[in-house]
Amino acid sequence: MTDNISQDEQLGSAIGAIPSGLFIVTSQQNGKTATMLASWLQQAGFAPPSVTIIVGKGRPIESFLKTGCPVVINIAEKGQGKIIGHFAKGFSPDVDPFEGLETGTAPSGQPYLTDAIAYLDGTVTGSLDAGDHTVILATINAGERLREGESAIHTRKNGFKY
């Protein structure tokens, strides 16, 4: 360990080196849409196909991701800085986050971004408390690879901050 760097800083740097994708997670219910730019999302099972989505407690989308609720995961493509930036700013559920963007309709009736490299259409099937975050488990019911390309990859300088 370097004398000038604390143990916490070294640990934060090491955790931050864990690579992840970039995803726009959405759920539309009762005329409102919650969205989140996510990097903590991972495949969790083959049969049934499932993923975990990690949500910071208190984020507006958290109340939309209860058991039985719909969720769409839009997989961002490398170089899609404009779309990533659009969703990084966050939206109130009363604001249409898709305004000005092209969308399609998933089999569940939920919108997906046609500019995404792929989308997954799922249903929340469970959750787990993880301290300052909640682990959401979603079963994937449908999805489509919309085009060839490379998924966006993200690493952080500090594993203790977004």
PDB file of N, CA and C in Angstrom, residues 50-119:
ATOM      1  N   SER A  50     -33.128 -14.803 -16.186  1.00  0.00           N
ATOM      2  CA  SER A  50     -33.367 -13.754 -15.199  1.00  0.00           C
ATOM      3  C   SER A  50     -32.130 -12.873 -15.055  1.00  0.00           C
ATOM      4  N   VAL A  51     -32.357 -11.682 -14.515  1.00  0.00           N
ATOM      5  CA  VAL A  51     -31.291 -10.717 -14.259  1.00  0.00           C
ATOM      6  C   VAL A  51     -31.485 -10.109 -12.881  1.00  0.00           C
ATOM      7  N   THR A  52     -30.410  -9.565 -12.330  1.00  0.00           N
ATOM      8  CA  THR A  52     -30.498  -8.744 -11.133  1.00  0.00           C
ATOM      9  C   THR A  52     -30.223  -7.301 -11.531  1.00  0.00           C
ATOM     10  N   ILE A  53     -30.955  -6.407 -10.908  1.00  0.00           N
ATOM     11  CA  ILE A  53     -30.815  -4.971 -11.116  1.00  0.00           C
ATOM     12  C   ILE A  53     -30.607  -4.371  -9.732  1.00  0.00           C
ATOM     13  N   ILE A  54     -29.557  -3.592  -9.569  1.00  0.00           N
ATOM     14  CA  ILE A  54     -29.277  -2.992  -8.265  1.00  0.00           C
ATOM     15  C   ILE A  54     -29.755  -1.542  -8.284  1.00  0.00           C
ATOM     16  N   VAL A  55     -30.612  -1.193  -7.316  1.00  0.00           N
ATOM     17  CA  VAL A  55     -31.233   0.126  -7.275  1.00  0.00           C
ATOM     18  C   VAL A  55     -30.904   0.795  -5.941  1.00  0.00           C
ATOM     19  N   GLY A  56     -30.385   2.015  -5.999  1.00  0.00           N
ATOM     20  CA  GLY A  56     -30.138   2.791  -4.790  1.00  0.00           C
ATOM     21  C   GLY A  56     -31.448   3.106  -4.096  1.00  0.00           C
ATOM     22  N   LYS A  57     -31.479   2.902  -2.789  1.00  0.00           N
ATOM     23  CA  LYS A  57     -32.702   3.175  -2.029  1.00  0.00           C
ATOM     24  C   LYS A  57     -33.074   4.653  -2.150  1.00  0.00           C
ATOM     25  N   GLY A  58     -34.373   4.888  -2.320  1.00  0.00           N
ATOM     26  CA  GLY A  58     -34.874   6.248  -2.433  1.00  0.00           C
ATOM     27  C   GLY A  58     -34.964   6.751  -3.860  1.00  0.00           C
ATOM     28  N   ARG A  59     -34.441   6.009  -4.837  1.00  0.00           N
ATOM     29  CA  ARG A  59     -34.566   6.442  -6.232  1.00  0.00           C
ATOM     30  C   ARG A  59     -36.025   6.283  -6.655  1.00  0.00           C
ATOM     31  N   PRO A  60     -36.542   7.190  -7.479  1.00  0.00           N
ATOM     32  CA  PRO A  60     -37.954   7.103  -7.883  1.00  0.00           C
ATOM     33  C   PRO A  60     -38.349   5.755  -8.489  1.00  0.00           C
ATOM     34  N   ILE A  61     -37.454   5.115  -9.231  1.00  0.00           N
ATOM     35  CA  ILE A  61     -37.805   3.843  -9.877  1.00  0.00           C
ATOM     36  C   ILE A  61     -37.994   2.712  -8.863  1.00  0.00           C
ATOM     37  N   GLU A  62     -37.455   2.857  -7.665  1.00  0.00           N
ATOM     38  CA  GLU A  62     -37.537   1.785  -6.670  1.00  0.00           C
ATOM     39  C   GLU A  62     -38.986   1.370  -6.408  1.00  0.00           C
ATOM     40  N   SER A  63     -39.894   2.333  -6.300  1.00  0.00           N
ATOM     41  CA  SER A  63     -41.301   2.003  -6.009  1.00  0.00           C
ATOM     42  C   SER A  63     -41.998   1.348  -7.207  1.00  0.00           C
ATOM     43  N   PHE A  64     -41.422   1.439  -8.401  1.00  0.00           N
ATOM     44  CA  PHE A  64     -41.985   0.827  -9.601  1.00  0.00           C
ATOM     45  C   PHE A  64     -41.526  -0.622  -9.768  1.00  0.00           C
ATOM     46  N   LEU A  65     -40.526  -1.034  -9.003  1.00  0.00           N
ATOM     47  CA  LEU A  65     -39.933  -2.356  -9.190  1.00  0.00           C
ATOM     48  C   LEU A  65     -40.302  -3.302  -8.046  1.00  0.00           C
ATOM     49  N   LYS A  66     -41.584  -3.458  -7.824  1.00  0.00           N
ATOM     50  CA  LYS A  66     -42.110  -4.382  -6.820  1.00  0.00           C
ATOM     51  C   LYS A  66     -42.484  -5.691  -7.506  1.00  0.00           C
ATOM     52  N   THR A  67     -42.562  -6.776  -6.751  1.00  0.00           N
ATOM     53  CA  THR A  67     -42.899  -8.087  -7.306  1.00  0.00           C
ATOM     54  C   THR A  67     -44.163  -8.013  -8.153  1.00  0.00           C
ATOM     55  N   GLY A  68     -44.071  -8.567  -9.363  1.00  0.00           N
ATOM     56  CA  GLY A  68     -45.181  -8.582 -10.308  1.00  0.00           C
ATOM     57  C   GLY A  68     -45.192  -7.421 -11.283  1.00  0.00           C
ATOM     58  N   CYS A  69     -44.345  -6.422 -11.049  1.00  0.00           N
ATOM     59  CA  CYS A  69     -44.328  -5.233 -11.909  1.00  0.00           C
ATOM     60  C   CYS A  69     -43.487  -5.457 -13.163  1.00  0.00           C
ATOM     61  N   PRO A  70     -43.832  -4.770 -14.265  1.00  0.00           N
ATOM     62  CA  PRO A  70     -43.064  -4.887 -15.501  1.00  0.00           C
ATOM     63  C   PRO A  70     -41.775  -4.077 -15.432  1.00  0.00           C
ATOM     64  N   VAL A  71     -40.765  -4.536 -16.168  1.00  0.00           N
ATOM     65  CA  VAL A  71     -39.502  -3.806 -16.272  1.00  0.00           C
ATOM     66  C   VAL A  71     -38.899  -4.092 -17.644  1.00  0.00           C
ATOM     67  N   VAL A  72     -38.335  -3.060 -18.254  1.00  0.00           N
ATOM     68  CA  VAL A  72     -37.615  -3.212 -19.515  1.00  0.00           C
ATOM     69  C   VAL A  72     -36.185  -2.745 -19.300  1.00  0.00           C
ATOM     70  N   ILE A  73     -35.258  -3.535 -19.801  1.00  0.00           N
ATOM     71  CA  ILE A  73     -33.839  -3.195 -19.737  1.00  0.00           C
ATOM     72  C   ILE A  73     -33.370  -2.933 -21.161  1.00  0.00           C
ATOM     73  N   ASN A  74     -32.955  -1.706 -21.422  1.00  0.00           N
ATOM     74  CA  ASN A  74     -32.402  -1.312 -22.715  1.00  0.00           C
ATOM     75  C   ASN A  74     -30.890  -1.372 -22.594  1.00  0.00           C
ATOM     76  N   ILE A  75     -30.240  -2.142 -23.446  1.00  0.00           N
ATOM     77  CA  ILE A  75     -28.786  -2.320 -23.377  1.00  0.00           C
ATOM     78  C   ILE A  75     -28.138  -1.296 -24.291  1.00  0.00           C
ATOM     79  N   ALA A  76     -27.371  -0.387 -23.692  1.00  0.00           N
ATOM     80  CA  ALA A  76     -26.740   0.689 -24.452  1.00  0.00           C
ATOM     81  C   ALA A  76     -25.578   0.163 -25.287  1.00  0.00           C
ATOM     82  N   GLU A  77     -25.395   0.775 -26.437  1.00  0.00           N
ATOM     83  CA  GLU A  77     -24.300   0.425 -27.336  1.00  0.00           C
ATOM     84  C   GLU A  77     -23.118   1.365 -27.100  1.00  0.00           C
ATOM     85  N   LYS A  78     -21.930   0.834 -27.244  1.00  0.00           N
ATOM     86  CA  LYS A  78     -20.717   1.641 -27.140  1.00  0.00           C
ATOM     87  C   LYS A  78     -20.837   2.830 -28.094  1.00  0.00           C
ATOM     88  N   GLY A  79     -20.517   4.006 -27.595  1.00  0.00           N
ATOM     89  CA  GLY A  79     -20.583   5.216 -28.412  1.00  0.00           C
ATOM     90  C   GLY A  79     -21.923   5.935 -28.363  1.00  0.00           C
ATOM     91  N   GLN A  80     -22.864   5.458 -27.565  1.00  0.00           N
ATOM     92  CA  GLN A  80     -24.176   6.107 -27.473  1.00  0.00           C
ATOM     93  C   GLN A  80     -24.214   7.141 -26.357  1.00  0.00           C
ATOM     94  N   GLY A  81     -23.234   8.016 -26.345  1.00  0.00           N
ATOM     95  CA  GLY A  81     -23.136   9.028 -25.299  1.00  0.00           C
ATOM     96  C   GLY A  81     -24.350   9.922 -25.185  1.00  0.00           C
ATOM     97  N   LYS A  82     -24.997  10.214 -26.309  1.00  0.00           N
ATOM     98  CA  LYS A  82     -26.158  11.110 -26.280  1.00  0.00           C
ATOM     99  C   LYS A  82     -27.311  10.480 -25.494  1.00  0.00           C
ATOM    100  N   ILE A  83     -27.622   9.219 -25.766  1.00  0.00           N
ATOM    101  CA  ILE A  83     -28.716   8.549 -25.049  1.00  0.00           C
ATOM    102  C   ILE A  83     -28.336   8.313 -23.589  1.00  0.00           C
ATOM    103  N   ILE A  84     -27.107   7.895 -23.360  1.00  0.00           N
ATOM    104  CA  ILE A  84     -26.642   7.670 -21.982  1.00  0.00           C
ATOM    105  C   ILE A  84     -26.727   8.975 -21.190  1.00  0.00           C
ATOM    106  N   GLY A  85     -26.266  10.069 -21.783  1.00  0.00           N
ATOM    107  CA  GLY A  85     -26.345  11.368 -21.128  1.00  0.00           C
ATOM    108  C   GLY A  85     -27.775  11.805 -20.861  1.00  0.00           C
ATOM    109  N   HIS A  86     -28.660  11.525 -21.815  1.00  0.00           N
ATOM    110  CA  HIS A  86     -30.075  11.879 -21.674  1.00  0.00           C
ATOM    111  C   HIS A  86     -30.663  11.223 -20.417  1.00  0.00           C
ATOM    112  N   PHE A  87     -30.401   9.939 -20.229  1.00  0.00           N
ATOM    113  CA  PHE A  87     -30.972   9.228 -19.081  1.00  0.00           C
ATOM    114  C   PHE A  87     -30.163   9.407 -17.802  1.00  0.00           C
ATOM    115  N   ALA A  88     -28.905   9.814 -17.909  1.00  0.00           N
ATOM    116  CA  ALA A  88     -28.077  10.039 -16.714  1.00  0.00           C
ATOM    117  C   ALA A  88     -28.600  11.201 -15.879  1.00  0.00           C
ATOM    118  N   LYS A  89     -29.251  12.161 -16.509  1.00  0.00           N
ATOM    119  CA  LYS A  89     -29.744  13.317 -15.753  1.00  0.00           C
ATOM    120  C   LYS A  89     -30.936  12.965 -14.870  1.00  0.00           C
ATOM    121  N   GLY A  90     -31.606  11.856 -15.150  1.00  0.00           N
ATOM    122  CA  GLY A  90     -32.734  11.425 -14.329  1.00  0.00           C
ATOM    123  C   GLY A  90     -34.005  12.179 -14.670  1.00  0.00           C
ATOM    124  N   PHE A  91     -35.144  11.562 -14.367  1.00  0.00           N
ATOM    125  CA  PHE A  91     -36.443  12.147 -14.657  1.00  0.00           C
ATOM    126  C   PHE A  91     -37.396  11.857 -13.513  1.00  0.00           C
ATOM    127  N   SER A  92     -38.278  12.795 -13.258  1.00  0.00           N
ATOM    128  CA  SER A  92     -39.391  12.554 -12.353  1.00  0.00           C
ATOM    129  C   SER A  92     -40.356  11.629 -13.084  1.00  0.00           C
ATOM    130  N   PRO A  93     -41.060  10.732 -12.374  1.00  0.00           N
ATOM    131  CA  PRO A  93     -42.025   9.851 -13.043  1.00  0.00           C
ATOM    132  C   PRO A  93     -43.142  10.602 -13.777  1.00  0.00           C
ATOM    133  N   ASP A  94     -43.341  11.894 -13.474  1.00  0.00           N
ATOM    134  CA  ASP A  94     -44.358  12.696 -14.156  1.00  0.00           C
ATOM    135  C   ASP A  94     -43.886  13.222 -15.508  1.00  0.00           C
ATOM    136  N   VAL A  95     -42.596  13.094 -15.805  1.00  0.00           N
ATOM    137  CA  VAL A  95     -42.023  13.597 -17.053  1.00  0.00           C
ATOM    138  C   VAL A  95     -41.818  12.430 -18.008  1.00  0.00           C
ATOM    139  N   ASP A  96     -42.160  12.627 -19.287  1.00  0.00           N
ATOM    140  CA  ASP A  96     -41.977  11.571 -20.282  1.00  0.00           C
ATOM    141  C   ASP A  96     -40.503  11.512 -20.684  1.00  0.00           C
ATOM    142  N   PRO A  97     -39.773  10.485 -20.240  1.00  0.00           N
ATOM    143  CA  PRO A  97     -38.336  10.413 -20.559  1.00  0.00           C
ATOM    144  C   PRO A  97     -38.073  10.030 -22.017  1.00  0.00           C
ATOM    145  N   PHE A  98     -39.111   9.551 -22.716  1.00  0.00           N
ATOM    146  CA  PHE A  98     -38.951   9.110 -24.097  1.00  0.00           C
ATOM    147  C   PHE A  98     -39.266  10.208 -25.116  1.00  0.00           C
ATOM    148  N   GLU A  99     -39.664  11.383 -24.648  1.00  0.00           N
ATOM    149  CA  GLU A  99     -40.007  12.466 -25.565  1.00  0.00           C
ATOM    150  C   GLU A  99     -38.831  12.762 -26.493  1.00  0.00           C
ATOM    151  N   GLY A 100     -39.100  12.732 -27.794  1.00  0.00           N
ATOM    152  CA  GLY A 100     -38.068  12.998 -28.788  1.00  0.00           C
ATOM    153  C   GLY A 100     -37.217  11.794 -29.160  1.00  0.00           C
ATOM    154  N   LEU A 101     -37.472  10.642 -28.522  1.00  0.00           N
ATOM    155  CA  LEU A 101     -36.708   9.426 -28.810  1.00  0.00           C
ATOM    156  C   LEU A 101     -37.617   8.404 -29.489  1.00  0.00           C
ATOM    157  N   GLU A 102     -37.039   7.590 -30.352  1.00  0.00           N
ATOM    158  CA  GLU A 102     -37.818   6.552 -31.014  1.00  0.00           C
ATOM    159  C   GLU A 102     -37.950   5.346 -30.089  1.00  0.00           C
ATOM    160  N   THR A 103     -39.186   4.867 -29.972  1.00  0.00           N
ATOM    161  CA  THR A 103     -39.444   3.700 -29.127  1.00  0.00           C
ATOM    162  C   THR A 103     -40.252   2.665 -29.905  1.00  0.00           C
ATOM    163  N   GLY A 104     -40.156   1.444 -29.447  1.00  0.00           N
ATOM    164  CA  GLY A 104     -41.002   0.354 -29.910  1.00  0.00           C
ATOM    165  C   GLY A 104     -41.811  -0.120 -28.731  1.00  0.00           C
ATOM    166  N   THR A 105     -42.661  -1.109 -28.958  1.00  0.00           N
ATOM    167  CA  THR A 105     -43.471  -1.657 -27.884  1.00  0.00           C
ATOM    168  C   THR A 105     -43.104  -3.122 -27.682  1.00  0.00           C
ATOM    169  N   ALA A 106     -42.661  -3.438 -26.474  1.00  0.00           N
ATOM    170  CA  ALA A 106     -42.303  -4.816 -26.114  1.00  0.00           C
ATOM    171  C   ALA A 106     -43.577  -5.653 -25.995  1.00  0.00           C
ATOM    172  N   PRO A 107     -43.460  -6.990 -26.015  1.00  0.00           N
ATOM    173  CA  PRO A 107     -44.642  -7.843 -25.871  1.00  0.00           C
ATOM    174  C   PRO A 107     -45.503  -7.532 -24.641  1.00  0.00           C
ATOM    175  N   SER A 108     -44.901  -7.033 -23.566  1.00  0.00           N
ATOM    176  CA  SER A 108     -45.649  -6.684 -22.352  1.00  0.00           C
ATOM    177  C   SER A 108     -46.432  -5.390 -22.495  1.00  0.00           C
ATOM    178  N   GLY A 109     -46.196  -4.649 -23.581  1.00  0.00           N
ATOM    179  CA  GLY A 109     -46.818  -3.343 -23.760  1.00  0.00           C
ATOM    180  C   GLY A 109     -45.948  -2.197 -23.290  1.00  0.00           C
ATOM    181  N   GLN A 110     -44.818  -2.513 -22.688  1.00  0.00           N
ATOM    182  CA  GLN A 110     -43.874  -1.498 -22.203  1.00  0.00           C
ATOM    183  C   GLN A 110     -43.055  -0.943 -23.376  1.00  0.00           C
ATOM    184  N   PRO A 111     -42.674   0.340 -23.315  1.00  0.00           N
ATOM    185  CA  PRO A 111     -41.830   0.893 -24.382  1.00  0.00           C
ATOM    186  C   PRO A 111     -40.378   0.451 -24.217  1.00  0.00           C
ATOM    187  N   TYR A 112     -39.668   0.355 -25.343  1.00  0.00           N
ATOM    188  CA  TYR A 112     -38.225   0.148 -25.344  1.00  0.00           C
ATOM    189  C   TYR A 112     -37.596   1.111 -26.337  1.00  0.00           C
ATOM    190  N   LEU A 113     -36.314   1.380 -26.168  1.00  0.00           N
ATOM    191  CA  LEU A 113     -35.584   2.299 -27.044  1.00  0.00           C
ATOM    192  C   LEU A 113     -35.114   1.563 -28.295  1.00  0.00           C
ATOM    193  N   THR A 114     -35.540   2.028 -29.463  1.00  0.00           N
ATOM    194  CA  THR A 114     -35.126   1.367 -30.706  1.00  0.00           C
ATOM    195  C   THR A 114     -33.647   1.620 -31.007  1.00  0.00           C
ATOM    196  N   ASP A 115     -33.046   2.626 -30.363  1.00  0.00           N
ATOM    197  CA  ASP A 115     -31.612   2.893 -30.548  1.00  0.00           C
ATOM    198  C   ASP A 115     -30.729   2.021 -29.654  1.00  0.00           C
ATOM    199  N   ALA A 116     -31.341   1.260 -28.751  1.00  0.00           N
ATOM    200  CA  ALA A 116     -30.555   0.353 -27.904  1.00  0.00           C
ATOM    201  C   ALA A 116     -30.019  -0.782 -28.770  1.00  0.00           C
ATOM    202  N   ILE A 117     -28.947  -1.417 -28.317  1.00  0.00           N
ATOM    203  CA  ILE A 117     -28.394  -2.565 -29.044  1.00  0.00           C
ATOM    204  C   ILE A 117     -29.303  -3.783 -28.893  1.00  0.00           C
ATOM    205  N   ALA A 118     -30.017  -3.828 -27.754  1.00  0.00           N
ATOM    206  CA  ALA A 118     -30.959  -4.903 -27.462  1.00  0.00           C
ATOM    207  C   ALA A 118     -31.855  -4.440 -26.320  1.00  0.00           C
ATOM    208  N   TYR A 119     -32.970  -5.138 -26.153  1.00  0.00           N
ATOM    209  CA  TYR A 119     -33.797  -4.874 -24.980  1.00  0.00           C
ATOM    210  C   TYR A 119     -34.258  -6.207 -24.394  1.00  0.00           C
TER     211      TYR A 119
END
